[in-house]
Amino acid sequence: MGKKKQGQLAGDNSQEDDGTQAEANQEMQQTASNAPPTLADMEKLLKSMEDRIIAKLSTQLSANRAIIDRHEQTIQEVETTLNDMETRLTTLESTCSALTKENEALRRKTDDLENRSRRNNIRITGLPEKVEGSQPASFIEVFLKETFGATVEAFPTPPVVDRAHRIATPRKRQDDPPRPFIARMHHFQTKERILKLAREAGSLSFRGSEVHIYPDYSAEVSKKRAAYFTVKSQLRNAGFTYRMFFPAKLQVADKHGQKLTFSSPGEVSTFLAKF
């Protein structure tokens, strides 16, 4: 009984020793875990943080680089497009300038051809409507003979009219002025003779109606010549004589007999301002 009890006491003591050792080991581990980090631990921690930051920045930089590359490509495409547009615009401006010059040359040529086609024409204003009857060409021959006479002095060659008609402008009211009459003479010399006789006569009348005879020009030339109306009146009032030349030049004889040619009404106004 005594031996058995002693054995039990010894076993109990052994278990107590094992428990104490485990507690000691646990205390040692807790003590070790609460110990300050060493330099190596800190370097390892910093290296880990640095790697993570660098990896994150590298990813962000790669994404930014891709965006920048796309923007650079877009900018290059825009610059190329702008360069192409500038080239096309320069070409367009050059073409437009050339076409403008060509159009102006063609316009002048067309106007010249139109006036050449009218060089045998005379324009008569003041003839009452319907006085020509159904044969306007024959009427103009009668009109010329009654107005200037049928003598050899007036017309060395009897006037021959190829065709005649009133302008196509419609009359809106019954009391509107009669429409101008256009007559094409067969010979240019006859047309020049008629204009000379009209200038020398000063005023003309036909069966009680005052009439005027002018050269027949294109609308553009007529507009340019009409611009001299005011200055011509001023020249007459100042005692100057003048003469119009084709297409729209005014020749003025000053008081000393010197002849001056002007290309615009403004030049004539400047000339008159000196007197």
Tab-separated table of C-alpha atoms in Angstrom:
chain	number	residue	atom	x	y	z
A	1	MET	CA	0.000	0.000	0.000
A	2	GLY	CA	2.829	2.343	0.865
A	3	LYS	CA	4.685	1.599	-2.390
A	4	LYS	CA	1.548	2.122	-4.459
A	5	LYS	CA	0.902	5.453	-2.828
A	6	GLN	CA	4.472	6.524	-3.358
A	7	GLY	CA	4.152	5.621	-7.075
A	8	GLN	CA	1.033	7.732	-7.434
A	9	LEU	CA	2.767	10.666	-5.778
A	10	ALA	CA	5.708	10.325	-8.149
A	11	GLY	CA	3.381	10.322	-11.191
A	12	ASP	CA	1.608	13.378	-9.981
A	13	ASN	CA	4.902	15.157	-9.534
A	14	SER	CA	5.950	14.210	-13.094
A	15	GLN	CA	2.748	15.664	-14.626
A	16	GLU	CA	3.225	18.854	-12.683
A	17	ASP	CA	6.752	19.168	-14.088
A	18	ASP	CA	5.505	18.703	-17.705
A	19	GLY	CA	2.839	21.403	-17.276
A	20	THR	CA	5.335	23.799	-15.872
A	21	GLN	CA	7.671	23.228	-18.838
A	22	ALA	CA	4.848	23.881	-21.357
A	23	GLU	CA	3.951	27.094	-19.574
A	24	ALA	CA	7.560	28.111	-19.633
A	25	ASN	CA	7.834	27.435	-23.366
A	26	GLN	CA	4.672	29.458	-24.028
A	27	GLU	CA	5.977	32.330	-21.950
A	28	MET	CA	9.236	32.178	-23.908
A	29	GLN	CA	7.358	32.311	-27.262
A	30	GLN	CA	5.268	35.236	-26.028
A	31	THR	CA	8.403	36.940	-24.874
A	32	ALA	CA	10.029	36.282	-28.264
A	33	SER	CA	6.982	37.649	-30.163
A	34	ASN	CA	6.998	40.828	-28.092
A	35	ALA	CA	10.682	41.358	-28.732
A	36	PRO	CA	11.622	44.465	-30.937
A	37	PRO	CA	12.268	43.743	-34.712
A	38	THR	CA	15.795	43.414	-35.785
A	39	LEU	CA	17.459	45.485	-38.586
A	40	ALA	CA	17.120	42.557	-40.948
A	41	ASP	CA	13.410	42.364	-40.238
A	42	MET	CA	13.008	46.049	-40.949
A	43	GLU	CA	14.974	45.832	-44.184
A	44	LYS	CA	12.876	42.887	-45.286
A	45	LEU	CA	9.669	44.797	-44.469
A	46	LEU	CA	10.835	47.906	-46.329
A	47	LYS	CA	11.893	45.829	-49.318
A	48	SER	CA	8.465	44.223	-49.435
A	49	MET	CA	6.715	47.574	-49.260
A	50	GLU	CA	9.025	49.004	-51.912
A	51	ASP	CA	8.297	46.091	-54.244
A	52	ARG	CA	4.564	46.529	-53.803
A	53	ILE	CA	4.740	50.314	-54.447
A	54	ILE	CA	6.984	49.882	-57.487
A	55	ALA	CA	4.688	47.200	-58.909
A	56	LYS	CA	1.638	49.427	-58.433
A	57	LEU	CA	3.384	52.473	-59.935
A	58	SER	CA	4.650	50.401	-62.850
A	59	THR	CA	1.123	49.246	-63.620
A	60	GLN	CA	-0.191	52.820	-63.452
A	61	LEU	CA	2.680	54.155	-65.551
A	62	SER	CA	2.092	51.469	-68.172
A	63	ALA	CA	-1.556	52.444	-68.367
A	64	ASN	CA	-0.642	56.143	-68.609
A	65	ARG	CA	1.957	55.371	-71.268
A	66	ALA	CA	-0.660	53.550	-73.318
A	67	ILE	CA	-3.022	56.532	-73.018
A	68	ILE	CA	-0.248	58.955	-74.010
A	69	ASP	CA	0.667	56.775	-76.978
A	70	ARG	CA	-2.949	56.817	-78.156
A	71	HIS	CA	-3.088	60.601	-77.753
A	72	GLU	CA	0.159	61.012	-79.657
A	73	GLN	CA	-1.202	58.860	-82.467
A	74	THR	CA	-4.418	60.896	-82.510
A	75	ILE	CA	-2.447	64.157	-82.576
A	76	GLN	CA	-0.317	62.880	-85.454
A	77	GLU	CA	-3.443	61.903	-87.365
A	78	VAL	CA	-4.963	65.339	-86.715
A	79	GLU	CA	-1.739	67.067	-87.817
A	80	THR	CA	-1.669	64.960	-90.970
A	81	THR	CA	-5.301	65.803	-91.667
A	82	LEU	CA	-4.643	69.513	-91.064
A	83	ASN	CA	-1.640	69.433	-93.363
A	84	ASP	CA	-3.737	67.740	-96.041
A	85	MET	CA	-6.500	70.305	-95.554
A	86	GLU	CA	-3.992	73.166	-95.752
A	87	THR	CA	-2.591	71.740	-98.961
A	88	ARG	CA	-6.069	71.308	-100.398
A	89	LEU	CA	-7.044	74.816	-99.281
A	90	THR	CA	-3.957	76.293	-100.917
A	91	THR	CA	-4.736	74.394	-104.107
A	92	LEU	CA	-8.364	75.520	-103.927
A	93	GLU	CA	-7.359	79.163	-103.443
A	94	SER	CA	-4.962	78.946	-106.368
A	95	THR	CA	-7.627	77.325	-108.546
A	96	CYS	CA	-10.224	79.886	-107.469
A	97	SER	CA	-7.856	82.743	-108.281
A	98	ALA	CA	-7.096	81.268	-111.699
A	99	LEU	CA	-10.794	80.716	-112.402
A	100	THR	CA	-11.579	84.279	-111.323
A	101	LYS	CA	-9.011	85.647	-113.752
A	102	GLU	CA	-10.234	83.341	-116.491
A	103	ASN	CA	-13.847	84.313	-115.806
A	104	GLU	CA	-12.963	88.001	-115.950
A	105	ALA	CA	-11.127	87.497	-119.246
A	106	LEU	CA	-14.080	85.556	-120.666
A	107	ARG	CA	-16.498	88.217	-119.428
A	108	ARG	CA	-14.505	90.963	-121.157
A	109	LYS	CA	-14.253	88.879	-124.303
A	110	THR	CA	-17.985	88.113	-124.288
A	111	ASP	CA	-18.818	91.783	-123.771
A	112	ASP	CA	-16.476	92.718	-126.600
A	113	LEU	CA	-18.091	90.175	-128.910
A	114	GLU	CA	-21.551	91.436	-127.950
A	115	ASN	CA	-20.576	95.016	-128.757
A	116	ARG	CA	-19.018	93.931	-132.043
A	117	SER	CA	-22.294	92.250	-132.951
A	118	ARG	CA	-24.035	95.596	-132.257
A	119	ARG	CA	-21.585	97.796	-134.161
A	120	ASN	CA	-24.035	98.307	-137.080
A	121	ASN	CA	-26.967	99.052	-134.749
A	122	ILE	CA	-28.588	102.344	-133.837
A	123	ARG	CA	-30.895	102.898	-130.874
A	124	ILE	CA	-33.802	105.282	-131.387
A	125	THR	CA	-35.833	106.623	-128.472
A	126	GLY	CA	-39.019	108.661	-128.555
A	127	LEU	CA	-40.813	106.948	-131.439
A	128	PRO	CA	-44.477	106.448	-130.500
A	129	GLU	CA	-45.637	102.884	-129.958
A	130	LYS	CA	-47.034	101.073	-133.022
A	131	VAL	CA	-45.967	103.859	-135.376
A	132	GLU	CA	-43.796	101.313	-137.209
A	133	GLY	CA	-46.754	99.191	-138.254
A	134	SER	CA	-46.161	95.595	-139.308
A	135	GLN	CA	-42.875	96.224	-141.193
A	136	PRO	CA	-40.415	97.876	-138.778
A	137	ALA	CA	-37.400	97.586	-141.109
A	138	SER	CA	-39.167	99.430	-143.923
A	139	PHE	CA	-40.436	101.992	-141.422
A	140	ILE	CA	-36.889	102.841	-140.271
A	141	GLU	CA	-35.892	103.569	-143.858
A	142	VAL	CA	-38.838	105.971	-144.117
A	143	PHE	CA	-37.983	107.455	-140.704
A	144	LEU	CA	-34.392	108.199	-141.746
A	145	LYS	CA	-35.441	109.825	-145.009
A	146	GLU	CA	-38.068	112.003	-143.306
A	147	THR	CA	-35.713	112.973	-140.487
A	148	PHE	CA	-32.501	113.695	-142.416
A	149	GLY	CA	-33.754	113.990	-145.974
A	150	ALA	CA	-33.299	111.717	-148.945
A	151	THR	CA	-30.665	113.860	-150.619
A	152	VAL	CA	-27.289	112.646	-151.765
A	153	GLU	CA	-25.709	114.999	-149.244
A	154	ALA	CA	-27.470	113.235	-146.396
A	155	PHE	CA	-26.991	109.692	-147.647
A	156	PRO	CA	-24.576	109.134	-150.534
A	157	THR	CA	-25.722	105.518	-150.380
A	158	PRO	CA	-29.419	104.868	-149.713
A	159	PRO	CA	-29.800	103.457	-146.176
A	160	VAL	CA	-30.559	99.756	-146.072
A	161	VAL	CA	-31.983	98.268	-142.882
A	162	ASP	CA	-31.384	94.550	-142.278
A	163	ARG	CA	-33.840	94.278	-139.385
A	164	ALA	CA	-35.490	96.418	-136.737
A	165	HIS	CA	-37.497	95.845	-133.564
A	166	ARG	CA	-38.408	97.386	-130.269
A	167	ILE	CA	-36.724	96.067	-127.136
A	168	ALA	CA	-38.645	93.270	-125.432
A	169	THR	CA	-39.281	95.151	-122.178
A	170	PRO	CA	-43.070	95.097	-121.583
A	171	ARG	CA	-44.953	98.319	-120.908
A	172	LYS	CA	-46.742	98.134	-117.558
A	173	ARG	CA	-48.974	101.175	-118.121
A	174	GLN	CA	-50.429	102.882	-121.155
A	175	ASP	CA	-48.736	106.197	-120.285
A	176	ASP	CA	-45.244	104.639	-119.979
A	177	PRO	CA	-42.610	106.083	-122.351
A	178	PRO	CA	-42.402	104.301	-125.707
A	179	ARG	CA	-39.903	101.476	-125.847
A	180	PRO	CA	-36.565	102.127	-127.597
A	181	PHE	CA	-36.182	100.962	-131.169
A	182	ILE	CA	-33.173	98.929	-132.356
A	183	ALA	CA	-32.272	98.987	-136.052
A	184	ARG	CA	-29.408	97.160	-137.706
A	185	MET	CA	-28.004	98.961	-140.730
A	186	HIS	CA	-26.601	96.896	-143.557
A	187	HIS	CA	-23.477	99.065	-143.863
A	188	PHE	CA	-21.351	100.294	-140.981
A	189	GLN	CA	-20.643	103.529	-142.855
A	190	THR	CA	-24.377	104.247	-143.017
A	191	LYS	CA	-24.688	103.771	-139.258
A	192	GLU	CA	-21.771	106.171	-138.669
A	193	ARG	CA	-23.338	108.670	-141.060
A	194	ILE	CA	-26.654	108.585	-139.165
A	195	LEU	CA	-24.918	109.223	-135.824
A	196	LYS	CA	-22.963	112.127	-137.309
A	197	LEU	CA	-26.114	113.702	-138.733
A	198	ALA	CA	-27.836	113.307	-135.362
A	199	ARG	CA	-24.955	115.039	-133.550
A	200	GLU	CA	-24.902	117.877	-136.042
A	201	ALA	CA	-28.674	118.361	-135.849
A	202	GLY	CA	-28.628	118.675	-132.054
A	203	SER	CA	-32.343	117.944	-131.686
A	204	LEU	CA	-34.536	115.720	-133.833
A	205	SER	CA	-38.290	115.306	-134.242
A	206	PHE	CA	-40.462	112.869	-136.172
A	207	ARG	CA	-44.097	113.689	-136.883
A	208	GLY	CA	-44.287	115.892	-133.831
A	209	SER	CA	-42.393	113.589	-131.439
A	210	GLU	CA	-38.923	114.403	-130.116
A	211	VAL	CA	-36.542	111.535	-130.890
A	212	HIS	CA	-32.919	110.720	-130.098
A	213	ILE	CA	-30.480	108.426	-131.889
A	214	TYR	CA	-27.609	106.709	-130.077
A	215	PRO	CA	-25.129	103.926	-130.703
A	216	ASP	CA	-26.297	100.532	-129.449
A	217	TYR	CA	-24.027	99.079	-126.762
A	218	SER	CA	-24.132	96.169	-124.342
A	219	ALA	CA	-25.668	96.677	-120.904
A	220	GLU	CA	-22.251	96.846	-119.227
A	221	VAL	CA	-20.856	99.462	-121.601
A	222	SER	CA	-24.100	101.448	-121.454
A	223	LYS	CA	-23.871	101.496	-117.661
A	224	LYS	CA	-20.283	102.760	-117.751
A	225	ARG	CA	-21.143	105.481	-120.263
A	226	ALA	CA	-24.240	106.526	-118.306
A	227	ALA	CA	-22.032	107.177	-115.259
A	228	TYR	CA	-20.679	110.268	-117.076
A	229	PHE	CA	-24.115	111.928	-117.241
A	230	THR	CA	-23.534	114.351	-114.346
A	231	VAL	CA	-19.996	115.382	-115.286
A	232	LYS	CA	-21.023	115.912	-118.920
A	233	SER	CA	-23.667	118.363	-117.742
A	234	GLN	CA	-21.033	120.133	-115.646
A	235	LEU	CA	-18.702	120.299	-118.645
A	236	ARG	CA	-21.393	121.878	-120.805
A	237	ASN	CA	-22.167	124.457	-118.111
A	238	ALA	CA	-18.471	125.274	-117.835
A	239	GLY	CA	-18.179	125.771	-121.592
A	240	PHE	CA	-16.119	122.669	-122.398
A	241	THR	CA	-16.679	120.487	-125.412
A	242	TYR	CA	-16.344	116.727	-125.128
A	243	ARG	CA	-16.716	113.486	-127.007
A	244	MET	CA	-17.258	109.906	-125.867
A	245	PHE	CA	-15.056	107.092	-127.141
A	246	PHE	CA	-15.624	103.364	-126.942
A	247	PRO	CA	-16.015	101.730	-124.561
A	248	ALA	CA	-16.368	104.462	-121.927
A	249	LYS	CA	-13.737	107.169	-122.253
A	250	LEU	CA	-14.444	110.876	-122.350
A	251	GLN	CA	-12.294	113.274	-124.358
A	252	VAL	CA	-12.483	116.906	-123.253
A	253	ALA	CA	-11.118	119.918	-125.106
A	254	ASP	CA	-9.991	122.578	-122.661
A	255	LYS	CA	-10.107	126.317	-123.279
A	256	HIS	CA	-6.652	126.209	-124.866
A	257	GLY	CA	-7.689	123.591	-127.374
A	258	GLN	CA	-5.770	120.811	-125.660
A	259	LYS	CA	-7.571	117.470	-125.674
A	260	LEU	CA	-7.603	115.426	-122.489
A	261	THR	CA	-8.917	111.854	-122.204
A	262	PHE	CA	-10.469	110.560	-118.985
A	263	SER	CA	-11.256	106.942	-118.077
A	264	SER	CA	-13.729	107.578	-115.237
A	265	PRO	CA	-16.180	110.237	-114.041
A	266	GLY	CA	-13.984	110.777	-110.979
A	267	GLU	CA	-11.101	111.920	-113.161
A	268	VAL	CA	-13.394	114.429	-114.883
A	269	SER	CA	-14.573	115.758	-111.502
A	270	THR	CA	-10.956	116.252	-110.450
A	271	PHE	CA	-10.302	118.125	-113.681
A	272	LEU	CA	-13.352	120.387	-113.178
A	273	ALA	CA	-12.300	121.166	-109.591
A	274	LYS	CA	-9.387	123.178	-110.961
A	275	PHE	CA	-11.701	125.712	-112.564
